[in-house]
Amino acid sequence: MSRKKRYTVKTACPQCGCTAATVLTAEELEKRYGHVPNFDLECGECLARFSAPAAEACPEWDTECRRKR
Ligand SMILES: [Zn+2]
């Protein structure tokens, strides 16, 4: 059995400046964000909505997406 690859999505809220890291599998990333150049995110602290380039938030996932685009 192969272990599932996990991706770390790192975000920094432009409003309050808090940072967060979320670890997701490819399936979860596809469901939550899809293969997009920008992630739509919500800050867990101040609930501000913002978007961040996938290349910055999760370079590994961005690389995977580029193969599928
Ligand atoms: Zn915030």
PDB file of C-alpha atoms and ligand atoms in Angstrom:
ATOM      1  CA  MET A   1       0.000   0.000   0.000  1.00  0.00           C
ATOM      2  CA  SER A   2       1.318   3.363  -0.938  1.00  0.00           C
ATOM      3  CA  ARG A   3       1.021   6.258   1.417  1.00  0.00           C
ATOM      4  CA  LYS A   4      -1.083   9.129   0.232  1.00  0.00           C
ATOM      5  CA  LYS A   5       0.790  12.256  -0.587  1.00  0.00           C
ATOM      6  CA  ARG A   6      -0.103  15.209   1.571  1.00  0.00           C
ATOM      7  CA  TYR A   7       0.127  18.851   0.689  1.00  0.00           C
ATOM      8  CA  THR A   8       0.608  21.744   3.053  1.00  0.00           C
ATOM      9  CA  VAL A   9      -1.330  24.880   2.207  1.00  0.00           C
ATOM     10  CA  LYS A  10       0.191  27.920   3.865  1.00  0.00           C
ATOM     11  CA  THR A  11      -1.832  31.077   4.070  1.00  0.00           C
ATOM     12  CA  ALA A  12      -1.272  34.566   5.415  1.00  0.00           C
ATOM     13  CA  CYS A  13      -4.266  36.825   5.959  1.00  0.00           C
ATOM     14  CA  PRO A  14      -3.781  40.255   4.372  1.00  0.00           C
ATOM     15  CA  GLN A  15      -6.137  41.827   6.913  1.00  0.00           C
ATOM     16  CA  CYS A  16      -4.944  40.595  10.313  1.00  0.00           C
ATOM     17  CA  GLY A  17      -1.660  39.034   9.291  1.00  0.00           C
ATOM     18  CA  CYS A  18      -2.243  35.673  10.918  1.00  0.00           C
ATOM     19  CA  THR A  19      -0.780  32.655   9.218  1.00  0.00           C
ATOM     20  CA  ALA A  20      -2.090  29.134   8.990  1.00  0.00           C
ATOM     21  CA  ALA A  21      -0.956  25.835   7.558  1.00  0.00           C
ATOM     22  CA  THR A  22      -3.417  23.177   6.514  1.00  0.00           C
ATOM     23  CA  VAL A  23      -2.413  19.679   5.472  1.00  0.00           C
ATOM     24  CA  LEU A  24      -4.635  18.150   2.818  1.00  0.00           C
ATOM     25  CA  THR A  25      -4.592  15.183   0.489  1.00  0.00           C
ATOM     26  CA  ALA A  26      -4.886  15.619  -3.275  1.00  0.00           C
ATOM     27  CA  GLU A  27      -8.541  14.521  -3.082  1.00  0.00           C
ATOM     28  CA  GLU A  28      -9.306  17.150  -0.471  1.00  0.00           C
ATOM     29  CA  LEU A  29      -7.517  19.838  -2.453  1.00  0.00           C
ATOM     30  CA  GLU A  30      -9.447  18.930  -5.590  1.00  0.00           C
ATOM     31  CA  LYS A  31     -12.732  19.085  -3.735  1.00  0.00           C
ATOM     32  CA  ARG A  32     -11.963  22.294  -1.894  1.00  0.00           C
ATOM     33  CA  TYR A  33     -10.120  24.322  -4.505  1.00  0.00           C
ATOM     34  CA  GLY A  34      -9.816  22.361  -7.709  1.00  0.00           C
ATOM     35  CA  HIS A  35      -7.058  22.919 -10.216  1.00  0.00           C
ATOM     36  CA  VAL A  36      -7.003  26.669 -10.068  1.00  0.00           C
ATOM     37  CA  PRO A  37      -4.247  29.275 -10.273  1.00  0.00           C
ATOM     38  CA  ASN A  38      -5.658  31.056  -7.214  1.00  0.00           C
ATOM     39  CA  PHE A  39      -7.152  29.661  -4.014  1.00  0.00           C
ATOM     40  CA  ASP A  40     -10.158  31.364  -2.457  1.00  0.00           C
ATOM     41  CA  LEU A  41      -9.459  31.385   1.265  1.00  0.00           C
ATOM     42  CA  GLU A  42     -11.068  32.496   4.478  1.00  0.00           C
ATOM     43  CA  CYS A  43      -9.085  33.618   7.486  1.00  0.00           C
ATOM     44  CA  GLY A  44      -9.741  31.505  10.578  1.00  0.00           C
ATOM     45  CA  GLU A  45      -9.147  34.488  12.859  1.00  0.00           C
ATOM     46  CA  CYS A  46     -10.945  37.494  11.377  1.00  0.00           C
ATOM     47  CA  LEU A  47     -12.993  35.639   8.714  1.00  0.00           C
ATOM     48  CA  ALA A  48     -11.743  37.917   5.936  1.00  0.00           C
ATOM     49  CA  ARG A  49     -12.008  36.396   2.508  1.00  0.00           C
ATOM     50  CA  PHE A  50      -9.056  36.641   0.218  1.00  0.00           C
ATOM     51  CA  SER A  51      -7.384  34.778  -2.581  1.00  0.00           C
ATOM     52  CA  ALA A  52      -3.803  33.676  -2.820  1.00  0.00           C
ATOM     53  CA  PRO A  53      -1.840  32.291  -5.761  1.00  0.00           C
ATOM     54  CA  ALA A  54      -1.637  28.521  -5.543  1.00  0.00           C
ATOM     55  CA  ALA A  55       2.034  28.842  -6.400  1.00  0.00           C
ATOM     56  CA  GLU A  56       2.564  30.635  -3.083  1.00  0.00           C
ATOM     57  CA  ALA A  57       0.048  28.874  -0.880  1.00  0.00           C
ATOM     58  CA  CYS A  58       0.983  25.380  -2.000  1.00  0.00           C
ATOM     59  CA  PRO A  59       3.741  25.141  -4.627  1.00  0.00           C
ATOM     60  CA  GLU A  60       3.530  21.352  -4.695  1.00  0.00           C
ATOM     61  CA  TRP A  61      -0.153  21.370  -5.556  1.00  0.00           C
ATOM     62  CA  ASP A  62       0.438  24.085  -8.156  1.00  0.00           C
ATOM     63  CA  THR A  63       2.976  21.806  -9.802  1.00  0.00           C
ATOM     64  CA  GLU A  64       0.434  18.978  -9.867  1.00  0.00           C
ATOM     65  CA  CYS A  65      -2.170  21.303 -11.391  1.00  0.00           C
ATOM     66  CA  ARG A  66       0.140  22.468 -14.129  1.00  0.00           C
ATOM     67  CA  ARG A  67       0.428  18.870 -15.300  1.00  0.00           C
ATOM     68  CA  LYS A  68      -3.353  18.668 -15.630  1.00  0.00           C
ATOM     69  CA  ARG A  69      -4.035  22.033 -17.188  1.00  0.00           C
TER      70      ARG A  69
HETATM   71 ZN    ZN B   1      -7.380  37.493   9.305  1.00  0.00          ZN
END
